[in-house]
Coordinates of C-alpha atoms in Angstrom, one line a residue:
X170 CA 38.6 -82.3 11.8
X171 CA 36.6 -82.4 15.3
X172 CA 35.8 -86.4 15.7
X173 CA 34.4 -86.2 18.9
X174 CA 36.6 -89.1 20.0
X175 CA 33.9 -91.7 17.9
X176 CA 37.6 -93.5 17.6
X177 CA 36.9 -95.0 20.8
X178 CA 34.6 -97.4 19.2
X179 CA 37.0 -98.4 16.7
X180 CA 35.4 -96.2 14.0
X181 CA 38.4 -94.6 12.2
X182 CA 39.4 -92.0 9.3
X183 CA 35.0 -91.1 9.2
X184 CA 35.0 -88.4 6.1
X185 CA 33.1 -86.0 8.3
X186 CA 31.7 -85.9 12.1
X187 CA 28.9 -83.9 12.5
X188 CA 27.6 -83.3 16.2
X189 CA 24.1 -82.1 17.2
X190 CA 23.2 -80.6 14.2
X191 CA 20.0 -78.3 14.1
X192 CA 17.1 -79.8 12.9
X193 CA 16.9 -77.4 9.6
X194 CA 20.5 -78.6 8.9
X195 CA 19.7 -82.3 9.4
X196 CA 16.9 -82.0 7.1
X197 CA 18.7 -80.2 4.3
X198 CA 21.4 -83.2 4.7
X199 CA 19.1 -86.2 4.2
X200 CA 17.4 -84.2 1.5
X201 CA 20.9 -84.0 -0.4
X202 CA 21.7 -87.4 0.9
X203 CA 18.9 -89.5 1.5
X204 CA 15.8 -90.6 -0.4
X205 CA 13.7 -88.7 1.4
X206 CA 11.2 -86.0 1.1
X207 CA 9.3 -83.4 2.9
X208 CA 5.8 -82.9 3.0
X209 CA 3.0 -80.2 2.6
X210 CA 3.7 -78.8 6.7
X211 CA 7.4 -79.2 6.0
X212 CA 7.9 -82.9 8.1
X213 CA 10.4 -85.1 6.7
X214 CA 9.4 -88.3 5.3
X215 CA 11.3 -91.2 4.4
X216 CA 10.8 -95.1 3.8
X217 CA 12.5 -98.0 6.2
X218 CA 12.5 -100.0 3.5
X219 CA 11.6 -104.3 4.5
X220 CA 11.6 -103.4 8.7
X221 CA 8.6 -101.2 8.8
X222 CA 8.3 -102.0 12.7
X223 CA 10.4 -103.2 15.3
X224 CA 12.3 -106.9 14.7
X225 CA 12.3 -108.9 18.2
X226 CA 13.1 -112.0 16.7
X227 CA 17.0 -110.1 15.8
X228 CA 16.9 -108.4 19.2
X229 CA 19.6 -110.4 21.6
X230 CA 21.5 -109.3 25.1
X231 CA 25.5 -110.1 25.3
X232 CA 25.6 -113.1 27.6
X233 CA 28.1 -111.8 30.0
X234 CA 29.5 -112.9 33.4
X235 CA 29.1 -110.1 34.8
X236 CA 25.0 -109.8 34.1
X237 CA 24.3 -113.4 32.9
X238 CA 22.2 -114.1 36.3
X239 CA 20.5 -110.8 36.5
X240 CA 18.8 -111.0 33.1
X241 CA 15.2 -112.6 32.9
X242 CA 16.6 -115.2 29.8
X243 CA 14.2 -116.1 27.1
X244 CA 12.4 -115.4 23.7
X245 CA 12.2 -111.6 24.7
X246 CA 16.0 -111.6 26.1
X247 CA 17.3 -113.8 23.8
X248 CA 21.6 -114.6 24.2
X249 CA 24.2 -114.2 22.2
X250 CA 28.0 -115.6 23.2
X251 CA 30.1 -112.0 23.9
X252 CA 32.2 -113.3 21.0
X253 CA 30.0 -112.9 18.7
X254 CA 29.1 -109.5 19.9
X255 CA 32.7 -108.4 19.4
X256 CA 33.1 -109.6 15.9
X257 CA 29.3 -108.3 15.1
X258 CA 30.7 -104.7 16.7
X259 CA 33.8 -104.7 14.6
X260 CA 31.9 -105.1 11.0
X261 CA 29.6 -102.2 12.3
X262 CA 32.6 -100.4 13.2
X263 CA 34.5 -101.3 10.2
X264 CA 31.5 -100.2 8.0
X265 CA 31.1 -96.5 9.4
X266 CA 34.6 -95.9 8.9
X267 CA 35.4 -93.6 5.8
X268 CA 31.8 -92.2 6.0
X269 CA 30.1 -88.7 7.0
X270 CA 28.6 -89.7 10.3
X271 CA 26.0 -87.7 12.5
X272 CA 26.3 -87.8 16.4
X273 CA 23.9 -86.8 18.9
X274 CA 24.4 -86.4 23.0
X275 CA 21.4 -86.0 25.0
X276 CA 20.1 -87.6 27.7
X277 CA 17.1 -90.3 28.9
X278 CA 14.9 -89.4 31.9
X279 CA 13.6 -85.9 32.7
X280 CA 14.0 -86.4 36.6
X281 CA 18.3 -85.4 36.8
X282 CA 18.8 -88.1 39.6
X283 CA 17.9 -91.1 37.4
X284 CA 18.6 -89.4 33.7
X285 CA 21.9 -90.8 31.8
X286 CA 23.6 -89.3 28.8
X287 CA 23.1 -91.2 25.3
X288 CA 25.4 -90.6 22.3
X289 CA 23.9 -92.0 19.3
X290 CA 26.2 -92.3 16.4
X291 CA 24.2 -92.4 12.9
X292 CA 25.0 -93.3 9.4
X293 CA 21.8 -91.3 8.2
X294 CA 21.0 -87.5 9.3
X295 CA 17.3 -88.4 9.1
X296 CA 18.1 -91.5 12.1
X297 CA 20.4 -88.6 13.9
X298 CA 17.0 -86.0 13.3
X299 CA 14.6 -88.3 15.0
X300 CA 16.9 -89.3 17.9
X301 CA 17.0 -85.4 18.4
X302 CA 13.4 -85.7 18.6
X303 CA 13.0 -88.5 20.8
X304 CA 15.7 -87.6 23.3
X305 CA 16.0 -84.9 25.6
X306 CA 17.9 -82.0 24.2
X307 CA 20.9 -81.0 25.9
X308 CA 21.4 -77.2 26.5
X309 CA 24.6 -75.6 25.2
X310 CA 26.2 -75.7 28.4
X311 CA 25.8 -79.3 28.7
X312 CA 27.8 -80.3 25.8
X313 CA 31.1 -78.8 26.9
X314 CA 31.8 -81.3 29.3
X315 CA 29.6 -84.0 28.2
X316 CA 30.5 -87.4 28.6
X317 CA 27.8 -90.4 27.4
X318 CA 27.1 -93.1 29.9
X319 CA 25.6 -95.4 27.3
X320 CA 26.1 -95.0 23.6
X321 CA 23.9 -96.3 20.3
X322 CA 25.6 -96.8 17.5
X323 CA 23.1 -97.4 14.2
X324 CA 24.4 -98.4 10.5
X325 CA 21.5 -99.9 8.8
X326 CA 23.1 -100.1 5.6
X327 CA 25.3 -103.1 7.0
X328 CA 23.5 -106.1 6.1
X329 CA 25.0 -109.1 8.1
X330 CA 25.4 -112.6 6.9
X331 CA 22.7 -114.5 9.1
X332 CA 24.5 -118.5 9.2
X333 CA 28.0 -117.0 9.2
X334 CA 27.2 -114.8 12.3
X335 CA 24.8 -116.9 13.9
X336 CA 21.8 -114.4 14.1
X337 CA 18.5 -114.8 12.3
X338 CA 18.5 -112.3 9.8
X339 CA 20.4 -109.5 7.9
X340 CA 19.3 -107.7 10.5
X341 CA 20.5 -107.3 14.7
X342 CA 19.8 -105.2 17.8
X343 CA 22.3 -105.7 20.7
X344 CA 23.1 -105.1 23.3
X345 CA 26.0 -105.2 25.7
X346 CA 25.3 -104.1 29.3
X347 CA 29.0 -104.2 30.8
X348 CA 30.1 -102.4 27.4
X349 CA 27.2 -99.9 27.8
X350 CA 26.5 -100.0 24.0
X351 CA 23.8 -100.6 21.7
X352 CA 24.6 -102.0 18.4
X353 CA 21.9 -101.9 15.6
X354 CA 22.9 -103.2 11.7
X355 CA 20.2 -103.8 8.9
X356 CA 17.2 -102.3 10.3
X357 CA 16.6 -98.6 9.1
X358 CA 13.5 -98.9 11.3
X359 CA 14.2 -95.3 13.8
X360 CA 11.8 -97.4 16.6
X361 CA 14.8 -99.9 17.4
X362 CA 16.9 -97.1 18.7
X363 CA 13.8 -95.3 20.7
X364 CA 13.2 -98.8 22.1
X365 CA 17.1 -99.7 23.3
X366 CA 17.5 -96.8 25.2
X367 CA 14.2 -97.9 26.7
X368 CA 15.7 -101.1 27.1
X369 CA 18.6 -100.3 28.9
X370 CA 16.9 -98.1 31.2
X371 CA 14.8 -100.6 32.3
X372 CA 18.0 -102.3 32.8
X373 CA 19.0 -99.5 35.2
X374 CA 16.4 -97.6 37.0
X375 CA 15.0 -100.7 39.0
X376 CA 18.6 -100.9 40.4
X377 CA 17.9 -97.2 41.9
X378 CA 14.2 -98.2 43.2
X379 CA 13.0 -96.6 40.2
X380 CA 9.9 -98.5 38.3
X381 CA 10.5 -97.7 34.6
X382 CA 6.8 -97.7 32.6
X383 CA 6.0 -98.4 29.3
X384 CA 2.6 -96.1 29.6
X385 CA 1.5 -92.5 28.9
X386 CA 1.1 -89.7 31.5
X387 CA -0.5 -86.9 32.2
X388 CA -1.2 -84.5 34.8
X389 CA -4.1 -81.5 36.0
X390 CA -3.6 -77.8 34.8
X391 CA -4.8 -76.5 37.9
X392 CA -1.3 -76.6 40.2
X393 CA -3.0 -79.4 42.1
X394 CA -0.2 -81.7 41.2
X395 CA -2.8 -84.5 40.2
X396 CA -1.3 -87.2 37.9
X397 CA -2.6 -90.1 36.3
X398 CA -0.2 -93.3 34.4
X399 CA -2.0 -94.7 31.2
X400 CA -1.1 -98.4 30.5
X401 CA -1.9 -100.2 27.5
X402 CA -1.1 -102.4 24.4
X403 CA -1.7 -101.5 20.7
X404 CA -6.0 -100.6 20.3
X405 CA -6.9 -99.9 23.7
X406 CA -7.3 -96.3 23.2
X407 CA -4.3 -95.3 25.4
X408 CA -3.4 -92.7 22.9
X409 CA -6.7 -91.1 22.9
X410 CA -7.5 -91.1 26.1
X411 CA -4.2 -89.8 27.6
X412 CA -4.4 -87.2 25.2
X413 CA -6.5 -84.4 27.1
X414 CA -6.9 -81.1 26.3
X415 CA -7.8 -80.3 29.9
X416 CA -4.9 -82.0 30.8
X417 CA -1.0 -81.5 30.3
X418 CA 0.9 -84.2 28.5
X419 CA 3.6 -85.2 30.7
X420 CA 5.0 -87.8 28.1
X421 CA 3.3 -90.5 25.2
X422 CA 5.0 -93.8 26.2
X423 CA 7.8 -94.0 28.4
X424 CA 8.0 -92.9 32.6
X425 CA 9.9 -93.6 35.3
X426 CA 8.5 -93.5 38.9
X427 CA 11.0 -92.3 41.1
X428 CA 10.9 -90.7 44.9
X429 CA 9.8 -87.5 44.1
X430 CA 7.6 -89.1 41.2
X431 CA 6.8 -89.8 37.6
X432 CA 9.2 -88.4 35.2
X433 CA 9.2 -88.8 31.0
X434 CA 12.3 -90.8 30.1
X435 CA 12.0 -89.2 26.5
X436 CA 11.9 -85.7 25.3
X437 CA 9.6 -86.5 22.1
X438 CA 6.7 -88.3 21.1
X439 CA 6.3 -91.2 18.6
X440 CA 3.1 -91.9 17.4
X441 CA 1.2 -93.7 15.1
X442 CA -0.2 -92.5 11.8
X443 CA -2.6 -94.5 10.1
X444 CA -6.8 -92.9 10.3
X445 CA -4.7 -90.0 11.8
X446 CA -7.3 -86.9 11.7
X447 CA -7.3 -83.4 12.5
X448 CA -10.4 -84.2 14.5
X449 CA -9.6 -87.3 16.6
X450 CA -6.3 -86.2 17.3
X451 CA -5.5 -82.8 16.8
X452 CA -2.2 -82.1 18.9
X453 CA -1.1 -84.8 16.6
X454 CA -1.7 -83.7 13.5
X455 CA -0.6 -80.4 14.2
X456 CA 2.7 -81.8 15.5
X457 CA 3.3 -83.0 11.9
X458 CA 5.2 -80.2 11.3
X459 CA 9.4 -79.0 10.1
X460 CA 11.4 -81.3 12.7
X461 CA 9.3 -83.8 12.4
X462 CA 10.3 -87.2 11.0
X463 CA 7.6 -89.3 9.2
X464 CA 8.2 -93.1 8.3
X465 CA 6.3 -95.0 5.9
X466 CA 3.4 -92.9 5.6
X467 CA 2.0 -92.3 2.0
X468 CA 1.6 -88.7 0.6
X469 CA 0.7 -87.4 -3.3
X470 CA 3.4 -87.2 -5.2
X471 CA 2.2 -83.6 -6.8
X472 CA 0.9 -82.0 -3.1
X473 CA 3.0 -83.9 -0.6
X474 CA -0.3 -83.9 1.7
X475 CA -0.3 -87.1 3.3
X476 CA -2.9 -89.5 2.9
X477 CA -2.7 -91.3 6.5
X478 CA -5.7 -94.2 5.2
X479 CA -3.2 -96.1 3.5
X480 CA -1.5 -98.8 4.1
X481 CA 0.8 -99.6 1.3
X482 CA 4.0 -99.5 2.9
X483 CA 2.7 -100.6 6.4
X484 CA 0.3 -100.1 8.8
X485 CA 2.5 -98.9 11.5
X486 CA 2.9 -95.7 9.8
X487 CA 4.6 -92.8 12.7
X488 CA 5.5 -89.6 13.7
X489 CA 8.0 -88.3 15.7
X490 CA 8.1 -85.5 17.3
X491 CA 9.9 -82.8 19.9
X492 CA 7.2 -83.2 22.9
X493 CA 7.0 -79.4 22.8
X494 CA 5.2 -79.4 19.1
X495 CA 2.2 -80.5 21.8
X496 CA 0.1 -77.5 22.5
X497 CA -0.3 -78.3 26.8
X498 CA 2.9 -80.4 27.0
X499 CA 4.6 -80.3 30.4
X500 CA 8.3 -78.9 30.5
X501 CA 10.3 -80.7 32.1
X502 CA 8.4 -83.9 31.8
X503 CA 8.3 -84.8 35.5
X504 CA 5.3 -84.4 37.6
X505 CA 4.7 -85.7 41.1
X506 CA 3.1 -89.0 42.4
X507 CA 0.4 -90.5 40.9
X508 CA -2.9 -90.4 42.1
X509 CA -4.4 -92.7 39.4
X510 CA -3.1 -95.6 37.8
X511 CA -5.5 -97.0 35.1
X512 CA -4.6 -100.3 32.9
X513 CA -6.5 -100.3 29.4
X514 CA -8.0 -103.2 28.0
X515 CA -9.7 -104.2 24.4
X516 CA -11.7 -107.4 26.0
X517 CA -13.2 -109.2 22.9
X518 CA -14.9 -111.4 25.4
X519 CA -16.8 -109.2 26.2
X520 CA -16.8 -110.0 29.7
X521 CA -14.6 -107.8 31.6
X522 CA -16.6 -104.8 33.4
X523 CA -16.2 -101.1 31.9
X524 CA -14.2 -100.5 35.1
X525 CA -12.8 -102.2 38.3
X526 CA -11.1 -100.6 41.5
X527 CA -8.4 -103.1 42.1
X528 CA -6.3 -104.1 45.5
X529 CA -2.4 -103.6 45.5
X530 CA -2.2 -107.7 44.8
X531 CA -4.6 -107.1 41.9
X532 CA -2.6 -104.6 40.3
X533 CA 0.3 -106.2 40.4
X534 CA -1.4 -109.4 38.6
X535 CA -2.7 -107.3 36.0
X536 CA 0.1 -105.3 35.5
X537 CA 2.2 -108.5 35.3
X538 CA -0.4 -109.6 32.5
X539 CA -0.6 -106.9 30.7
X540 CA -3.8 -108.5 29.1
X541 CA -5.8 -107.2 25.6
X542 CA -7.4 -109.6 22.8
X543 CA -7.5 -109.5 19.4
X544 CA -11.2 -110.5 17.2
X545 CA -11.7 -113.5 16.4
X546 CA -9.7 -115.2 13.4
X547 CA -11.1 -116.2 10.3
X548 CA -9.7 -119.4 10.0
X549 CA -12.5 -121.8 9.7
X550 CA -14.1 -122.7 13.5
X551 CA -12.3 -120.2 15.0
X552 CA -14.9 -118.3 16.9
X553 CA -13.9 -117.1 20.2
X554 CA -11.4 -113.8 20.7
X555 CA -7.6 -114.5 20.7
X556 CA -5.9 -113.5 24.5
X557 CA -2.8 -111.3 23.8
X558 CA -0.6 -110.9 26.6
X559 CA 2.4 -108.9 27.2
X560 CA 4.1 -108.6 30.8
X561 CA 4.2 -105.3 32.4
X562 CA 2.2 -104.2 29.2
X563 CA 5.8 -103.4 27.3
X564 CA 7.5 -107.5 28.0
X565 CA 10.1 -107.0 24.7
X566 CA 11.4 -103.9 26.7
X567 CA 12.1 -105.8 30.3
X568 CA 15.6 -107.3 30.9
X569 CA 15.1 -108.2 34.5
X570 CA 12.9 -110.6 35.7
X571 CA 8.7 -109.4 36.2
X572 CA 8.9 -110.0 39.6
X573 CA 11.0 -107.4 40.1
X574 CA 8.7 -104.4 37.7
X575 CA 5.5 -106.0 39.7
X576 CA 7.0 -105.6 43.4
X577 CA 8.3 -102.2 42.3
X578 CA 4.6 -101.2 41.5
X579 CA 3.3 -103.1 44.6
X580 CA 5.7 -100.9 46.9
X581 CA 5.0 -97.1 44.8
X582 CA 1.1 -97.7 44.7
X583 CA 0.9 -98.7 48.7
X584 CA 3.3 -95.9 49.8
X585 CA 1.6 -93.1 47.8
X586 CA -2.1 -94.0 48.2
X587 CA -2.4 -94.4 43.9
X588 CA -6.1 -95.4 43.2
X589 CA -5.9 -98.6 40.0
X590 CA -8.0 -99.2 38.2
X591 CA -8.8 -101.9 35.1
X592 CA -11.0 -100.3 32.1
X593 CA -12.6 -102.3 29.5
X594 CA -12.3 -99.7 26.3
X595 CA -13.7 -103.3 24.4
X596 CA -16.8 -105.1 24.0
X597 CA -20.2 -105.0 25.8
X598 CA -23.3 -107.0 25.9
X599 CA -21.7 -109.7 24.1
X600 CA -18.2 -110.8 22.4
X601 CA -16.6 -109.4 19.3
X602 CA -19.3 -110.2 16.4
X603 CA -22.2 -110.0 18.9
X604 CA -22.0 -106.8 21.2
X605 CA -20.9 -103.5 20.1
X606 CA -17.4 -101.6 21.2
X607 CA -17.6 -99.7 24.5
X608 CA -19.0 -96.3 24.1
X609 CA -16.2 -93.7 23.9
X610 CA -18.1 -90.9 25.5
X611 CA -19.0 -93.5 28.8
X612 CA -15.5 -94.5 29.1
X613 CA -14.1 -90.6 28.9
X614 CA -16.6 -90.3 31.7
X615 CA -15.2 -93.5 33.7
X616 CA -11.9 -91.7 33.1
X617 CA -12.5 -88.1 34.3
X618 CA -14.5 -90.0 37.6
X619 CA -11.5 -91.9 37.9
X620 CA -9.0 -88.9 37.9
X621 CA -10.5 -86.5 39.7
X622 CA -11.7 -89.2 42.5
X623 CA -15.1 -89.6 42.2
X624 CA -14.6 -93.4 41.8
X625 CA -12.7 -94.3 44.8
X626 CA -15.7 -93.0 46.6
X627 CA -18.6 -95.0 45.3
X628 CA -20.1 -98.4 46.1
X629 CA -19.1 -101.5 44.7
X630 CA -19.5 -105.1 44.5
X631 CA -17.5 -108.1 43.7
X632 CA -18.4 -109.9 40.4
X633 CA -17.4 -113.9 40.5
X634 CA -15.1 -114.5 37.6
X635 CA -12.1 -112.2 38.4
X636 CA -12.9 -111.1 41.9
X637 CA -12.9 -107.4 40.5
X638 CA -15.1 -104.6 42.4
X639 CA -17.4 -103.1 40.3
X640 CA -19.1 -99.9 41.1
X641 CA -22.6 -99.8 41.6
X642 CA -22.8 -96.1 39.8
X643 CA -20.5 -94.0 38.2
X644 CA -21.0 -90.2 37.4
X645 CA -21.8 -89.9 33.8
X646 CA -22.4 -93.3 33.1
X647 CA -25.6 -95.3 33.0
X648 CA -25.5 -97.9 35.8
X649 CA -26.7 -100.4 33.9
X650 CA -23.6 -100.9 31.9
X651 CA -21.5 -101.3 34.5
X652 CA -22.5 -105.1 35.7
X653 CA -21.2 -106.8 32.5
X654 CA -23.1 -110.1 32.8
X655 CA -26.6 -108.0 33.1
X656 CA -26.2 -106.6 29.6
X657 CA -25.7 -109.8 27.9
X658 CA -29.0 -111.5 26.5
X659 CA -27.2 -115.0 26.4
X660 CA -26.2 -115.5 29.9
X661 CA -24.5 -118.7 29.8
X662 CA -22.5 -117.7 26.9
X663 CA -21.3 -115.0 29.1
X664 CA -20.3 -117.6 32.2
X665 CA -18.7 -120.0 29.3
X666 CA -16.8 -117.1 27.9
X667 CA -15.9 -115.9 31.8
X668 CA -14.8 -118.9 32.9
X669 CA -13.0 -119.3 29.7
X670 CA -11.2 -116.2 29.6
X671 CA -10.5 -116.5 33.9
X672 CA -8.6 -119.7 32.7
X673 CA -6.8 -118.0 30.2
X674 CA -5.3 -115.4 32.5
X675 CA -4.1 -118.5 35.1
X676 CA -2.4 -120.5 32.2
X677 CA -0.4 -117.5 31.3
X678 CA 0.5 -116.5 34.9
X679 CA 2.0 -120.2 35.4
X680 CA 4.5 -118.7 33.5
X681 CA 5.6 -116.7 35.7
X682 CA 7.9 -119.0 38.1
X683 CA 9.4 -116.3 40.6
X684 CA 6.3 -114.7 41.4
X685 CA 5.0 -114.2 45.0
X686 CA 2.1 -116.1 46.1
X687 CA 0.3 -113.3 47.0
X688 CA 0.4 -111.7 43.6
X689 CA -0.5 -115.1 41.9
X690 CA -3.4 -115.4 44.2
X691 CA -4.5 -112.1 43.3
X692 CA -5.9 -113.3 40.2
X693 CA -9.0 -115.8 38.8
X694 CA -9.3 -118.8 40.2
X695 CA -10.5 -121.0 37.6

């Protein structure tokens, strides 16, 4: 029996070894073996059972000698002794032994100069099917002499013993940098392996002068070569608005920016599913199709049609998906510089503009924030919106420290003339409660004057909170939206909520110890 050489990893005697399986054969597997199910279009569905979403709290990095000072130490990139990871890595090993196991080899990152081979070991075919999905597919000629620079090996039937191992759950996600593995036990969640590999190439591009991006990109049909980075958190509308038909999709959530530009690290797409519609999101829905693994999404027992309203289960329903199920998808991801570079945010406050050009010191203080807000609470007195901040807009996913994914930015944005920009996609003419959500037609028009330059060329004037430019007019969009302060009716609410919001942003940034000044001073000044 072909193992593969899995024996490496102290995995021994495995009952069968199956490597890079077709997708119809992985599907007819976790049928047989698997609780799962297919539904009406022929996508395979199955449950994750108590992790329905990613688990940072059981997420740790092997404290090694040889990395311990290059790794940005804290509640994202949290230690464990290397001990520990050894005797956590022989119970995984010890526990796939004897068992039919799936392997996949492919590779992270479209662009060949900064791509590195992943073998993903699996307990479940349905795990091995989505890692096909969400990896690049190797072509035939690859495999003969393929040899994995970083390997994930996933047995979420292992549930650990939290106290005697000295983790925080049944549950853990490590990782060992000098080992160049990725250990995952408990969680049957498929994101934790999407998001490792992620993990470990943000580890490893900045080391090549390669800014690794949790955003979405895409890039004009018409051979002009002009491309445009999408950053955002969870309701900004980076989905929707990256997904243009006019456009092509050069990836959904992970880049790299390299010397001859962006590149997808990913081959697939992995998208969410609740309100999905054949309407809002049609490449989407159509890309729910065979070779497509579903989590957690509810579907009638009788049809098998889904019904992607409900939230039994979870509300982080998902998809994934080959990245060629999308209609104007671009093959190989890669595409070349970016002209525009556009950070997404849901303001609450209601007091960020509908859109701001921003200096290279701006953008790297935003894109260090990574700033959205959440509605207002309902815990009694609770009134004002709730700041969420995440650094770089992906911080669970950033070993090193920001300063290094902010200077990175700083240096690509100067050399290549990129145009950034910060759009409000949230309130207007008052906080959450009091205004109404920014009109989705006016910001599609701030976005297509954006990309294809019509922005960089207008007037604009500097509001006093933030220091932002504003522009005076913007094709498509009525003028009088674009000053926020003039469309509120209660003007010192809006300067209380400013100011308040301003403050907000410093507090968070102070943070931020290794910072440049000039970044720091880039941002409010309350």
């Amino acid at each position: 029996m072909e193992t593969y050489g899995i024996e490496k990893y102290g995995i021994m005697n495995p009952k069968s070894v199956s490597r890079n399986l077709s997708p119809a054969v992985l599907v007819e597997t976790a049928l047989k073996t698997e609780p799962a199910r297919l539904t009406d279009k022929g996508a395979l569905l199955i449950e994750t059972g108590k992790y329905t979403g990613r688990s940072p709290k059981d997420r740790f990095i092997a404290d090694e000698p040889e990395i311990t000072n290059e790794i940005n130490w804290g509640a994202e990139n949290k230690k464990i002794a290397p001990e520990t990871f050894e005797r956590i890595y022989g119970k995984v090993a010890a526990y796939l032994s004897n068992r039919d196991l799936y392997v996949f080899d492919g590779f992270a990152g479209a662009d060949h100069k900064f791509r590195i081979a992943v073998r993903v070991i699996n307990e479940f075919a349905s795990q091995n099917l989505f890692m096909h999905d969400m990896l690049i597919r190797p072509e035939e000629k690859e495999l003969k002499n393929y040899k994995e620079d970083f390997t994930v090996i996933c047995a979420p039937g292992l549930k650990l013993d939290a106290a005697k191992e000295g983790i925080n759950s049944e549950a853990a996600i490590l990782v060992s940098f000098t080992k160049k593995l990725v250990l995952i036990a408990g969680s049957k969640y498929c994101g934790e392996m999407k998001k490792s590999v992620f993990s470990v190439m943000n580890y490893l591009l900045p080391k090549k002068g390669v800014l690794g991006m949790h955003c979405s990109a895409n890039m004009a049909q018409d051979g002009s070569g002009n491309t445009a980075l999408f950053f955002g958190l969870s309701g900004t509308g980076k989905t929707t608005l990256s997904a243009d038909p006019n456009r092509g999709l050069i990836g959904d959530d992970e880049h790299g920016w390299g010397d001859d530009g962006i590149f997808n690290i990913e081959g697939g797409c992995y998208a969410k599913c609740i309100d999905l519609s054949a309407e809002k999101e049609p490449e989407i829905f159509g890309a729910i199709r065979h070779g497509a693994v579903m989590e957690n999404v509810i579907v009638n027992s009788d049809t098998r049609v889904p019904d992607f309203t409900d939230k039994t289960l979870t509300e982080n329903t998902r998809v994934a998906y080959p990245i060629d199920f999308i209609p104007n998808a671009v093959i190989p991801g890669v595409g070349g510089h970016p002209n525009t570079v556009i950070f997404l945010t849901a303001d609450a406050y209601g007091v960020l503009p509908p859109v701001s050009k921003l200096t290279n010191e701006q953008a790297m203080y935003y894109f260090v924030s990574g700033y959205t807000s959440k509605v207002a609470g309902t815990e009694r007195g609770i009134t004002d919106p709730v700041c969420t901040f995440s650094t770089c807009f992906g911080s669970p996913f950033l070993p090193l420290d920001s300063s290094v994914y902010a200077e990175l930015l700083g240096e690509k944005i100067k050399k290549h003339g990129s145009n950034v920009y910060l759009i409000n996609t949230g309130w207007t003419g008052g906080a959450y409660g009091v205004g109404k959500r920014m009109s989705l037609p006016a910001t599609r028009a701030i976005v297509t004057a954006a990309l294809n330059g019509e922005l960089a060329k207008v007037e604009y004037e500097t509001e006093p909170f933030f220091g932002l430019a504003v522009p005076k007019t913007c094709p498509g969009v009525d003028s009088g939206i674009l000053n926020p302060k003039s469309v509120w009716k209660d003007k010192k609410e809006y300067d209380r909520l400013a100011k308040k919001l301003a403050g907000e942003f410093v507090q968070n940034f102070k943070k931020y110890t290794h910072m440049p000044a000039n970044i720091v001073n880039a941002g409010p000044k309350a």
